[in-house]
Tab-separated table of C-alpha atoms (C1' of nucleotides) in Angstrom:
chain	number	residue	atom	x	y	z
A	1	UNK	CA	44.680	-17.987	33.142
A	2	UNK	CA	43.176	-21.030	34.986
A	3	UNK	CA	41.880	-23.631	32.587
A	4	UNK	CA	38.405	-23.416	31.470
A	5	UNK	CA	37.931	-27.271	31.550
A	6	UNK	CA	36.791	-27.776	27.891
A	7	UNK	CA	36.624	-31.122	26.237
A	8	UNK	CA	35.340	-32.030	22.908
A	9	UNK	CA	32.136	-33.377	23.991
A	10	UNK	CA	31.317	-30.533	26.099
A	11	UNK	CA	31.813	-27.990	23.191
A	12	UNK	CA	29.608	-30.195	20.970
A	13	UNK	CA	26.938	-30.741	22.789
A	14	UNK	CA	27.197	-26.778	23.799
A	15	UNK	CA	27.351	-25.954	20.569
A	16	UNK	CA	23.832	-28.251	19.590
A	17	UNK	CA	22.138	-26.377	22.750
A	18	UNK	CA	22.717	-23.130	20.916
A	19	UNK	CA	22.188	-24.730	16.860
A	20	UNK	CA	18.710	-25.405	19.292
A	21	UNK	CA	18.574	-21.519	20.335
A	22	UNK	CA	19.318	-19.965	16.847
A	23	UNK	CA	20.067	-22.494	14.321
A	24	UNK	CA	23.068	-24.356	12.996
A	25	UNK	CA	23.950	-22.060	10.689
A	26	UNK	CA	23.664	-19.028	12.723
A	27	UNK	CA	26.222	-20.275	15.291
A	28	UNK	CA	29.398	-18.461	15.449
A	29	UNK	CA	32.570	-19.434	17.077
A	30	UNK	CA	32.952	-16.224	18.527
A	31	UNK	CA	29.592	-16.825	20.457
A	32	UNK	CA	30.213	-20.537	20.998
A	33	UNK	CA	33.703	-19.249	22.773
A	34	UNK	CA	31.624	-16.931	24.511
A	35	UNK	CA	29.068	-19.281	26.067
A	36	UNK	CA	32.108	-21.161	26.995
A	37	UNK	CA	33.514	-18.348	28.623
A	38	UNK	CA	36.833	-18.884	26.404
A	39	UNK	CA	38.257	-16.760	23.076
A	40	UNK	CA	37.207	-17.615	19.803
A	41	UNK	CA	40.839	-19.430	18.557
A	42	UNK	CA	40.911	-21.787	21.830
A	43	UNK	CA	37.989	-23.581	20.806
A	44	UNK	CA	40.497	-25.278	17.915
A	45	UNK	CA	41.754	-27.050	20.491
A	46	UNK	CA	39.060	-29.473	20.542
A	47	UNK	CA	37.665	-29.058	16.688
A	48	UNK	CA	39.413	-29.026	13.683
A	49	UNK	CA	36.888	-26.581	11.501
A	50	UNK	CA	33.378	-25.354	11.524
A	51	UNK	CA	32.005	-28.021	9.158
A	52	UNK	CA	34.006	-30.214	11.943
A	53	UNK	CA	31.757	-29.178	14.455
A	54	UNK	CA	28.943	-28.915	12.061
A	55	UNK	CA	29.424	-32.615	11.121
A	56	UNK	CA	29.577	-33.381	14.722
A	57	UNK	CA	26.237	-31.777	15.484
A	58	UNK	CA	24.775	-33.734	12.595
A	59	UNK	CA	26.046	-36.910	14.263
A	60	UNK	CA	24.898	-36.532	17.807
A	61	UNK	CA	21.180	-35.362	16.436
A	62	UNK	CA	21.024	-38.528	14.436
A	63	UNK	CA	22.220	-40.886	17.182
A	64	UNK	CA	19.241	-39.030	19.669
A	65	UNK	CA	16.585	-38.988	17.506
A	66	UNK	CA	17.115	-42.917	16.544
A	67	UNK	CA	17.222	-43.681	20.408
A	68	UNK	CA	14.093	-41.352	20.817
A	69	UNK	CA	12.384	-43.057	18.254
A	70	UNK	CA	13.693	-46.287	19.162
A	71	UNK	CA	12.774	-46.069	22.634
A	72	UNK	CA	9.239	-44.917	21.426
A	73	UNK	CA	8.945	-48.547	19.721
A	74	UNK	CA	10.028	-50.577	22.257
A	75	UNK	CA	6.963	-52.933	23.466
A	76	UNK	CA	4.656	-51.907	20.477
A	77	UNK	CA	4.178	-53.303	17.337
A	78	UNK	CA	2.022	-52.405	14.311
A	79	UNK	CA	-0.378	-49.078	14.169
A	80	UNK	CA	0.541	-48.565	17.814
A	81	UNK	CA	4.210	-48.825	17.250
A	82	UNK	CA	3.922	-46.312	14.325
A	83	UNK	CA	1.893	-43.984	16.397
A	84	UNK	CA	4.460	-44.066	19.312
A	85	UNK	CA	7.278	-43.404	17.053
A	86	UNK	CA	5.572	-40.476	15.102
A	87	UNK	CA	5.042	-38.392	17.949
A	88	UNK	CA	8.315	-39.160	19.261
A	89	UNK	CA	9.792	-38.078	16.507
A	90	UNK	CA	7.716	-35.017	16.145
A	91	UNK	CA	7.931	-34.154	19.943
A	92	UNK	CA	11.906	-34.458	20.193
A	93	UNK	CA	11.792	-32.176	16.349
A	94	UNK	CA	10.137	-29.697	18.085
A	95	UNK	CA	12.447	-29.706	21.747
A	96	UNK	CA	15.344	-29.921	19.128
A	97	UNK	CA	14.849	-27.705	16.107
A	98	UNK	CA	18.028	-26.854	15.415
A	99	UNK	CA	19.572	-30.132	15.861
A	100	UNK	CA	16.352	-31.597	13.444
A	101	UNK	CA	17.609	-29.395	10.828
A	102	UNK	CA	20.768	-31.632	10.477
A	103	UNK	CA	19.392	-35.397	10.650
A	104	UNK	CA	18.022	-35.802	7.196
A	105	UNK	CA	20.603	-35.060	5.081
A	106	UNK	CA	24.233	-36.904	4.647
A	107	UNK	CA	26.704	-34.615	5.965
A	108	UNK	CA	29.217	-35.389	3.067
A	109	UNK	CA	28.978	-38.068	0.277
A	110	UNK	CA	30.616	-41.176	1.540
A	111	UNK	CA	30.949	-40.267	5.114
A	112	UNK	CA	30.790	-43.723	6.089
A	113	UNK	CA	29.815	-42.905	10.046
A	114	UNK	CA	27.672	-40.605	9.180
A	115	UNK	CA	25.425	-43.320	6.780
A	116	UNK	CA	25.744	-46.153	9.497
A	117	UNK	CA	23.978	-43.902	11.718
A	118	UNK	CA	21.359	-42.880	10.191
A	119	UNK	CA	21.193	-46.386	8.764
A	120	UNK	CA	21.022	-47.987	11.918
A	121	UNK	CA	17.616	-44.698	12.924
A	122	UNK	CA	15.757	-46.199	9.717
A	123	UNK	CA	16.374	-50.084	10.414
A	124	UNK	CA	13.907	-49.158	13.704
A	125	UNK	CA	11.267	-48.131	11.254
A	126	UNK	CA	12.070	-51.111	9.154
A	127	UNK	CA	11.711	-53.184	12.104
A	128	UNK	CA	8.477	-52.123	13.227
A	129	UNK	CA	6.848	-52.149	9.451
A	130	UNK	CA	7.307	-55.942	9.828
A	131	UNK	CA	4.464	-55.980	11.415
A	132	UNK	CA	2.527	-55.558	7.778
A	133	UNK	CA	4.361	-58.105	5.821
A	134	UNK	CA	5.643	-55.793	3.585
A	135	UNK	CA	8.972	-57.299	1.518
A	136	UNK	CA	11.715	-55.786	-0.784
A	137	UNK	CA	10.310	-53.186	-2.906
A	138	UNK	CA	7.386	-52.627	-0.755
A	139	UNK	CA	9.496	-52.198	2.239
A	140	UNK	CA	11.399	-49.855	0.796
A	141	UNK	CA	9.027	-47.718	-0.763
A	142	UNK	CA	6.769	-47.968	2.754
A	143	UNK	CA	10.008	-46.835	4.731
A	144	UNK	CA	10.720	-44.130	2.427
A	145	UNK	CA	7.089	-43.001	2.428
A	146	UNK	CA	6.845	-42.767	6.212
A	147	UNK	CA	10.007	-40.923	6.576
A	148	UNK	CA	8.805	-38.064	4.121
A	149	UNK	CA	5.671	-38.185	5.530
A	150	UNK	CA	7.513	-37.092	9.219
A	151	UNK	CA	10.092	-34.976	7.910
A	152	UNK	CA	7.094	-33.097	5.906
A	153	UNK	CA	5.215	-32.130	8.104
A	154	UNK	CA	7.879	-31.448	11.041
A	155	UNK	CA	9.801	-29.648	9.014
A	156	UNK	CA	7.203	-27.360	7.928
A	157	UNK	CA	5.614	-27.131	11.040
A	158	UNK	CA	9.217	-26.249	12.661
A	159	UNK	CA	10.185	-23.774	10.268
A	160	UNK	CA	6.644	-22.314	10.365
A	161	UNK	CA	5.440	-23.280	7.105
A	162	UNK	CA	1.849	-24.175	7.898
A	163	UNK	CA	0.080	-20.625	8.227
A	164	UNK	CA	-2.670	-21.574	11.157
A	165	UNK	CA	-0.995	-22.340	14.090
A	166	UNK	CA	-3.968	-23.815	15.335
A	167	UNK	CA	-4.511	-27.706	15.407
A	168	UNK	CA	-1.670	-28.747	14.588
A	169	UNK	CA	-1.811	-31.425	16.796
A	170	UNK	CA	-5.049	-32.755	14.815
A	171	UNK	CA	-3.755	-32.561	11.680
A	172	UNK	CA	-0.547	-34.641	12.204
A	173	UNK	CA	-2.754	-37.274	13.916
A	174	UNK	CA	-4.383	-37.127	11.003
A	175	UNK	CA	-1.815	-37.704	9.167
A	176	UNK	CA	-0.489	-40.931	10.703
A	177	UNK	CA	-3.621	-42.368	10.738
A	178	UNK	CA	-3.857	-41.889	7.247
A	179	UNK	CA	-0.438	-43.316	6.779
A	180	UNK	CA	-1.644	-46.548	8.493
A	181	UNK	CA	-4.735	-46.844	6.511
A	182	UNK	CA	-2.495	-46.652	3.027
A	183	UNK	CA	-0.357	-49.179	4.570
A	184	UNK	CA	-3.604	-51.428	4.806
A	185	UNK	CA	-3.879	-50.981	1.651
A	186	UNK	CA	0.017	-51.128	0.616
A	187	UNK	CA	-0.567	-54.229	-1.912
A	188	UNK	CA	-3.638	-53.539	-3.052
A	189	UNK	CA	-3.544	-53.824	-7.040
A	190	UNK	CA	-3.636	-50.154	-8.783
A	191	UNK	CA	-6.717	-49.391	-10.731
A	192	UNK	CA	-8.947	-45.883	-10.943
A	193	UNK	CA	-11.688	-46.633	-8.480
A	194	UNK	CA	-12.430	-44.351	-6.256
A	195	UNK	CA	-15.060	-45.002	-2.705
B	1	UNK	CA	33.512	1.928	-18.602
B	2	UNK	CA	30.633	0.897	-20.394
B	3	UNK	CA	27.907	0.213	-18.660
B	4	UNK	CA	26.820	-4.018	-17.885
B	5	UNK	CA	23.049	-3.231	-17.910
B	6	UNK	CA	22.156	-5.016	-14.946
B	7	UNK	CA	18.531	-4.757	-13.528
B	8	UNK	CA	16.835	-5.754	-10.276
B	9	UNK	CA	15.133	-8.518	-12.261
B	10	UNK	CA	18.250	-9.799	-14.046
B	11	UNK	CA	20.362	-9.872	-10.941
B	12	UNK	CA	17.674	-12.185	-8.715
B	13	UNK	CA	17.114	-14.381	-11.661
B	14	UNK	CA	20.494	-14.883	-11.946
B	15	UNK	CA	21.246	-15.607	-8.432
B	16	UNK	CA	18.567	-17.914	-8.478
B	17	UNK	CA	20.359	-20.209	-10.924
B	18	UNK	CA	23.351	-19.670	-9.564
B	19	UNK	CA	21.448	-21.080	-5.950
B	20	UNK	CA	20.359	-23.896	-8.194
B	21	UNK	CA	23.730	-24.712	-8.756
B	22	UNK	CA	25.895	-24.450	-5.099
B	23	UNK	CA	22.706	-23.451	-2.782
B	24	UNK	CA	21.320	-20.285	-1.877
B	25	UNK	CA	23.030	-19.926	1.384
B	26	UNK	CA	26.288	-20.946	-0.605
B	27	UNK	CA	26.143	-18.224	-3.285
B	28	UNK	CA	28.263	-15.125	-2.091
B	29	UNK	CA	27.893	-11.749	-3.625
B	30	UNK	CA	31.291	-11.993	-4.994
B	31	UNK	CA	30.623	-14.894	-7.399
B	32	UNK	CA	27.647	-13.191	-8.670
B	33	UNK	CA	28.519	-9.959	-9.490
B	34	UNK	CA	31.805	-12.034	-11.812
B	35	UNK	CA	29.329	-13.707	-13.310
B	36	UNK	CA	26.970	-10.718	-14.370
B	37	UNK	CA	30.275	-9.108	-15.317
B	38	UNK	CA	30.470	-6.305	-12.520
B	39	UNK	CA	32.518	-5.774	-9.440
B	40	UNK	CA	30.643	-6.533	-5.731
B	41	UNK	CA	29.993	-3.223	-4.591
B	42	UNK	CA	27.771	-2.846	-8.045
B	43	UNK	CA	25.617	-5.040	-6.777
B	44	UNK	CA	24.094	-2.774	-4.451
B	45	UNK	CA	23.193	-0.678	-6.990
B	46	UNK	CA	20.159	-2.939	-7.213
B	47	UNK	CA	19.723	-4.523	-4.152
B	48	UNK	CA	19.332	-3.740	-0.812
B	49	UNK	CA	21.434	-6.243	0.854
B	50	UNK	CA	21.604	-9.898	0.979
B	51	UNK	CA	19.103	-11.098	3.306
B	52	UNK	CA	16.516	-8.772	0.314
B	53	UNK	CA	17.921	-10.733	-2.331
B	54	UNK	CA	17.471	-14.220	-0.500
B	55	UNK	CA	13.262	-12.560	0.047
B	56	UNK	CA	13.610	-11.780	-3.797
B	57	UNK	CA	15.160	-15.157	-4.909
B	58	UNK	CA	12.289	-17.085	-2.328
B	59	UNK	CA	9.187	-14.941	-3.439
B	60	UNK	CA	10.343	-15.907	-8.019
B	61	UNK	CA	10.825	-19.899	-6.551
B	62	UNK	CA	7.456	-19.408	-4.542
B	63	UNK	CA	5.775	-17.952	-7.357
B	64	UNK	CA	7.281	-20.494	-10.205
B	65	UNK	CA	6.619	-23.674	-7.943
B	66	UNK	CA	2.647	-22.336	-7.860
B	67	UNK	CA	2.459	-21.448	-11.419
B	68	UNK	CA	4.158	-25.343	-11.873
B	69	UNK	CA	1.389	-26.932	-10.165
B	70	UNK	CA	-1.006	-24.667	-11.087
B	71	UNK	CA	-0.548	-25.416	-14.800
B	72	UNK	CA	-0.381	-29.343	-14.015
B	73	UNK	CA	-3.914	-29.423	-12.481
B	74	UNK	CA	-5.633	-27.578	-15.305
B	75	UNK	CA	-8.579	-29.773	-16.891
B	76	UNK	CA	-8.111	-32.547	-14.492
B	77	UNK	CA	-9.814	-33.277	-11.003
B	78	UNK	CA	-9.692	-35.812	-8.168
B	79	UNK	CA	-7.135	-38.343	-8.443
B	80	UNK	CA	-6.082	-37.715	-11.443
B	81	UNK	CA	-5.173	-34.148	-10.312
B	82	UNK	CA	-3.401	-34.866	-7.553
B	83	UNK	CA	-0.950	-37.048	-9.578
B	84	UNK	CA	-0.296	-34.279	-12.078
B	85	UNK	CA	0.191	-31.818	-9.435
B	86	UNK	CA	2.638	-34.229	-7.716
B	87	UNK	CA	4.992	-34.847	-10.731
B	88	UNK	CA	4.710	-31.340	-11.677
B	89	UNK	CA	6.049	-30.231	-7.944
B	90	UNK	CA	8.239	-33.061	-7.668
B	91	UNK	CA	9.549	-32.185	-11.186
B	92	UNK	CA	10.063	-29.081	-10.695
B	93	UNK	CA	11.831	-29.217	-7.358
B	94	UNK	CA	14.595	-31.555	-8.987
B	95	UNK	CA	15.161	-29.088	-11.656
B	96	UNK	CA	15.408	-25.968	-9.747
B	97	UNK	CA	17.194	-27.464	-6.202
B	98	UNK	CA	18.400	-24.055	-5.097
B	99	UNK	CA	15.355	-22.456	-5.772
B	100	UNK	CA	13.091	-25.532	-3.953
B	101	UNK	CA	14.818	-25.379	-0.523
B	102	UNK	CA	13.638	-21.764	-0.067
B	103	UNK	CA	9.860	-22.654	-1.098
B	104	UNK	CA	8.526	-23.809	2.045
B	105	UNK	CA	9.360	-21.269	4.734
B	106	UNK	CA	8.151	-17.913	5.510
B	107	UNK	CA	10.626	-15.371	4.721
B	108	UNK	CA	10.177	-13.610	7.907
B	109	UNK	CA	7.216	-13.201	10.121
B	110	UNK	CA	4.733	-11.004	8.895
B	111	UNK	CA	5.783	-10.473	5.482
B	112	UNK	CA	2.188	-9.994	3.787
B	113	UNK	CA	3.840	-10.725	0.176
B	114	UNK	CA	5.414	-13.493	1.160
B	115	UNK	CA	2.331	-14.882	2.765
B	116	UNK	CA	-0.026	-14.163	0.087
B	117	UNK	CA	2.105	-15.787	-2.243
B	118	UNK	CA	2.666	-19.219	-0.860
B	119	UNK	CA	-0.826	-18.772	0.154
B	120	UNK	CA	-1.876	-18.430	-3.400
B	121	UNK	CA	0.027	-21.941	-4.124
B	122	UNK	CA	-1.956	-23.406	-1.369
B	123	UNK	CA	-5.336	-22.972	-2.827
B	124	UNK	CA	-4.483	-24.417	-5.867
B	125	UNK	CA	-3.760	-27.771	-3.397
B	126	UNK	CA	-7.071	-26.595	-1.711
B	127	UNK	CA	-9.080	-26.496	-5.003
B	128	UNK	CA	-8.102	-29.828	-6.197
B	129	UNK	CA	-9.406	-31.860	-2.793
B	130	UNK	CA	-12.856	-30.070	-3.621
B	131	UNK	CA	-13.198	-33.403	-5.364
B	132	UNK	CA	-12.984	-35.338	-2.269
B	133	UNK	CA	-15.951	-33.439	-0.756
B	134	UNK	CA	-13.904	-32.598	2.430
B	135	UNK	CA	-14.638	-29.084	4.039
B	136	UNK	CA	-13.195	-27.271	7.406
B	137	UNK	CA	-10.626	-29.205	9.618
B	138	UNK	CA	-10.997	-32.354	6.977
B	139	UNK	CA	-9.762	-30.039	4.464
B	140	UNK	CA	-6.977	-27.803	6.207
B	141	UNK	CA	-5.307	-31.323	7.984
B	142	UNK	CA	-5.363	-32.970	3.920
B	143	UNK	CA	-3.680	-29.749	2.623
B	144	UNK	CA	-1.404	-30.045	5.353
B	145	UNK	CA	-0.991	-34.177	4.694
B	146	UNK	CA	-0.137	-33.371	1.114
B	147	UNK	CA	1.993	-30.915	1.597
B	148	UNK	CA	4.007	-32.846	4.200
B	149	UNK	CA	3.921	-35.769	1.695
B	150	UNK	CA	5.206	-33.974	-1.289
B	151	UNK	CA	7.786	-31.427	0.818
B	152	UNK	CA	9.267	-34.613	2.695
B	153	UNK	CA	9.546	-36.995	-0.264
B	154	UNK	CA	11.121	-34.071	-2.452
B	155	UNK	CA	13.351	-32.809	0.266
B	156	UNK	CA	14.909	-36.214	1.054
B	157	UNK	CA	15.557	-36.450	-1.975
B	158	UNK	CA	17.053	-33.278	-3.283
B	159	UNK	CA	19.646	-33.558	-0.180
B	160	UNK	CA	19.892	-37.062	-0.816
B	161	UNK	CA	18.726	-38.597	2.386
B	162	UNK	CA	17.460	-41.842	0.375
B	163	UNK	CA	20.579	-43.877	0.546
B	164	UNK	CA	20.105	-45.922	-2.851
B	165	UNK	CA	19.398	-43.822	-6.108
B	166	UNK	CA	17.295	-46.252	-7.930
B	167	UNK	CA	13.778	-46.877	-7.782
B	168	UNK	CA	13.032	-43.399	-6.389
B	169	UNK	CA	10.492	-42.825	-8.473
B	170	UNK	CA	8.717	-46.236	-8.324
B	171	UNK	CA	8.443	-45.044	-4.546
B	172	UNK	CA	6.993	-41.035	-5.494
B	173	UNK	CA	4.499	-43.149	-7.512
B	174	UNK	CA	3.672	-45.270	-4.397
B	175	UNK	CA	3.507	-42.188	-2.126
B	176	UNK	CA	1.041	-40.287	-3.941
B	177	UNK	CA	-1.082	-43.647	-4.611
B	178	UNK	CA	-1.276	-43.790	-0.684
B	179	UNK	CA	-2.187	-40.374	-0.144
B	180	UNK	CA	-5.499	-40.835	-2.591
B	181	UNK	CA	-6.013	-44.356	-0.574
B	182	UNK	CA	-5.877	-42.462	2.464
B	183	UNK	CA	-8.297	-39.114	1.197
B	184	UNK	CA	-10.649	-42.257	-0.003
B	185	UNK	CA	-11.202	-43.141	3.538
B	186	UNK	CA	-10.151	-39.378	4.837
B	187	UNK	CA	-13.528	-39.205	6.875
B	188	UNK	CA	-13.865	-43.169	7.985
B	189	UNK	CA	-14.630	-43.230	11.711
B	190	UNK	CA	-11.248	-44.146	14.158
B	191	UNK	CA	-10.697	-47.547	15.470
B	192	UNK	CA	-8.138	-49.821	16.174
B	193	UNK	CA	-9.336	-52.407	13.010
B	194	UNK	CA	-6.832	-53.507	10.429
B	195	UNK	CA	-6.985	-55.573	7.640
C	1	DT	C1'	22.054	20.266	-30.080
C	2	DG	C1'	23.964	21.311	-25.403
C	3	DG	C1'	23.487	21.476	-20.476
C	4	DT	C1'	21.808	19.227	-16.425
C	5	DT	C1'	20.443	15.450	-13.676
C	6	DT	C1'	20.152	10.803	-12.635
C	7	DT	C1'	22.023	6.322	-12.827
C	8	DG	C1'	25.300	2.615	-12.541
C	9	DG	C1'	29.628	1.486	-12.577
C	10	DC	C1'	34.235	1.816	-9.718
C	11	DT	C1'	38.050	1.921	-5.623
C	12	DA	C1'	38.829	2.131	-0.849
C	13	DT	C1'	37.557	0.930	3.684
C	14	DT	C1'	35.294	-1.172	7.739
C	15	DG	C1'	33.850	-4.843	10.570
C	16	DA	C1'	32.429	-9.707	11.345
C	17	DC	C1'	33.892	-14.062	10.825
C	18	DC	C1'	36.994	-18.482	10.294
C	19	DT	C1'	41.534	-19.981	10.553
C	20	DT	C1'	46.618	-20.430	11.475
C	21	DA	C1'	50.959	-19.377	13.935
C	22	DG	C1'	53.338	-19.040	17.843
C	23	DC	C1'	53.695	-18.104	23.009
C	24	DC	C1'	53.267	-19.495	27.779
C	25	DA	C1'	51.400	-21.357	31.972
C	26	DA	C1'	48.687	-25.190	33.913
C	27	DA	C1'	48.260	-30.022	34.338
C	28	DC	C1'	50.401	-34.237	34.414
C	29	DA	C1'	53.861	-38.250	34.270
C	30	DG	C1'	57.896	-40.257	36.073
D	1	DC	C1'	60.883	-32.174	41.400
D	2	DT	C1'	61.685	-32.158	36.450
D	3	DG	C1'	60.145	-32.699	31.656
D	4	DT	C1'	56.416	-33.119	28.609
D	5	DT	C1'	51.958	-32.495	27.031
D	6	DT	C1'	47.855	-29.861	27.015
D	7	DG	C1'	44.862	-25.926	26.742
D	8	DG	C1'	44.524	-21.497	27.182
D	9	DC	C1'	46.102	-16.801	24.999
D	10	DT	C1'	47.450	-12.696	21.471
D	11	DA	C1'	48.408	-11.473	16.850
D	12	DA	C1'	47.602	-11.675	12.163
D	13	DG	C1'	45.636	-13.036	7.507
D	14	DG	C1'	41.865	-14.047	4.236
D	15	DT	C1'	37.025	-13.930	2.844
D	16	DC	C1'	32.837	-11.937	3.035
D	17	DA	C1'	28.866	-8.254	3.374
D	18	DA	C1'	28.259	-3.578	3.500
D	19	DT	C1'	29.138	1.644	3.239
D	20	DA	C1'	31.266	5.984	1.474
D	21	DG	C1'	32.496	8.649	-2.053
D	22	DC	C1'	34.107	9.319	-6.974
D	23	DC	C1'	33.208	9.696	-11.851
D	24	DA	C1'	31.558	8.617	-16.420
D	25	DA	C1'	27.560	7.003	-19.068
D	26	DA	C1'	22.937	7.431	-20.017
D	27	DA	C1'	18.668	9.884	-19.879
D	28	DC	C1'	16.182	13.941	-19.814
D	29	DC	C1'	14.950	18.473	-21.446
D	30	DA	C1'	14.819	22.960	-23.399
DNA sequence: TGGTTTTGGCTATTGACCTTAGCCAAACAG
DNA sequence: CTGTTTGGCTAAGGTCAATAGCCAAAACCA
C-alpha cells in the first residue's frame, strides 16, 4: 500500500475541479476517492465531514473570484473599472460554475471566516464605486444593486435560465452599461417623469 | 387500515411547503410521507420518484410566481408596472423561499412543459416593456436585465448574502428605480460621457 | 346487494451514500 | 535503528431512495 500523497489542499481543490464538472452537490466521496485513486473512508484523513469539504469549497471560490475581480480593477477606475470587473466576474462564473454556485451565500450563520472573505470580495466593488461619490446609504444600496445585477444574470445564464442562447454576450453588455447610466443618475431626486 | 386519501396534487403541494420550510433539496421522502400521515414506500403510490416530484414542485412555484406577477401588472403600464411587478415577485419569493430557488432553472433540457411555462411568465415581463417602445434585441437584452435584476436582488437575499438585515428594502426600491432610469435611456447611443 | 377489480396502504429488502472504529504499514524523528 | 506519528485500509452502521410483493379498502357493476 504505498501512500497516495494526499494533503488537504490537494483534495479541496480536487474536489472544486469536479463541484466544476458536475456540481457541488452532486459530488460524492466515493468518486472524489476515486479521482484520487484512494477508498472512500481515507479521504477523512484530511476532512472532517462533507459540509467540511463543502464549506471549504465555498471558501476557496470566494477567495478566487475576489482576486479575479480584484485583479480586473487594478489600474481602472469608474465605468471602465466596472466594466473590467463585470466581465471578470462573469468570465471566471462561467470557467467555474460549480464553484460560482457557492460564493453568494454564507456557508453557516456566524461563520466568521467565511463573512471576512466575502467581505473583503465586496470592499473591491466598494472601492471602485468611489469613483461616483456615492456615501452611506447610497453606497450601500449601489453595492448591493451591482452585485444582484451580476449574480442575476450569471446565475441564470449558468444554470441555463435565459432560453436563447444567442447574444448573450450583448445583452450582459447591455446590462452594465445600463448599470452605469443608473449610477449617473444614483442621486437624482425621485419623481414620475419619464424621457 | 383506513385509507390517508393522499392525491398527486396533495402530496406536491405539500412538499412544496415543506421545501419552503428546510429547502427542496433538504426535504427527504421520509419526512413527508410522516407528515401526510403515511409510511415512505406510500409515497410512490403517487409519484414516480423524486427527481418527478422536484419537476412537479418547480412547474406549481413556476406557475404561482407568473400568476404573482401577472396579477400585479393588471391595469397598470410603464413604470408604474414594473414596480408592481417587482414587489409582487420580490414578495412572493420571500414568502415561498423553497418554492423560489427552483423558479429560475430549467428542469431538464428539453422539457416542453417546463419551457412553456416559465416562458409564459416571461411575456408577462415582455408585455409590460411594450411601454418603453423597445422591440427585437432592445427588448430580449431588457427582459434579460430585469430578470437578472429581480433574480439577483431576491436570491441574495433569500440566502442571505446581504450581510446587514436592515434597509433591504430601501435598496429593492433603489434597484428597480435604476432599472426604469436605465430603460429611459435603454436606446441612447454608447460613449464614454458621464455626468 | 354481492362479486370483482382497482387502488392505496403496508413490510421487507436492496443499493448508494456518509461516517466511525479499528488495524497496519509507511514515513519520520531522534 | 527504534519509537511515534501519519495515512492508507477493511468492516460495519445508519440514512436515504427505490422496488417487490402482500392485503384490505374503495370503487365499480350487474
Amino acid at each position: 500500500m504505498p501512500r497516495a500523497g494526499l494533503s488537504r489542499d490537494v483534495v479541496v481543490e480536487t474536489a472544486a475541479i469536479m463541484a466544476d464538472e458536475v456540481g457541488l452537490n452532486s459530488l460524492t466521496l466515493a468518486a472524489l476517492a476515486e479521482r484520487l485513486g484512494v477508498k472512500q473512508p481515507s479521504l477523512y484523513k484530511h476532512l472532517d465531514s462533507l459540509a467540511g469539504l463543502h464549506r471549504s469549497v465555498s471558501l476557496l471560490a470566494k477567495r478566487e473570484l475576489g482576486e479575479a475581480i480584484s485583479r480586473a480593477a487594478i489600474g481602472r477606475s469608474g465605468s471602465d473599472a466596472i466594466f473590467a470587473m463585470s466581465h471578470a466576474y462573469r468570465n471566471w462564473a462561467i470557467q467555474h460554475p460549480g464553484r460560482y454556485d457557492v460564493t453568494q451565500s454564507p456557508v453557516a450563520p456566524r461563520d466568521v471566516e467565511d463573512e471576512a472573505t466575502m467581505m473583503s470580495a465586496v470592499q473591491v466593488i466598494a472601492d471602485v464605486l468611489t469613483a461616483y461619490r456615492l456615501e452611506g446609504d447610497d453606497s450601500v444600496d449601489a453595492i448591493r444593486a451591482f452585485r444582484s445585477l451580476l449574480h442575476g444574470f450569471v446565475s441564470l445564464e449558468t444554470t441555463g435560465g435565459f432560453a436563447l442562447e444567442a447574444d448573450i454576450d450583448r445583452s450582459f453588455e447591455r446590462l452594465i452599461r445600463g448599470f452605469t447610466v443608473a449610477l449617473d443618475h444614483w442621486k437624482d431626486p425621485v419623481d414620475g417623469a419619464q424621457s
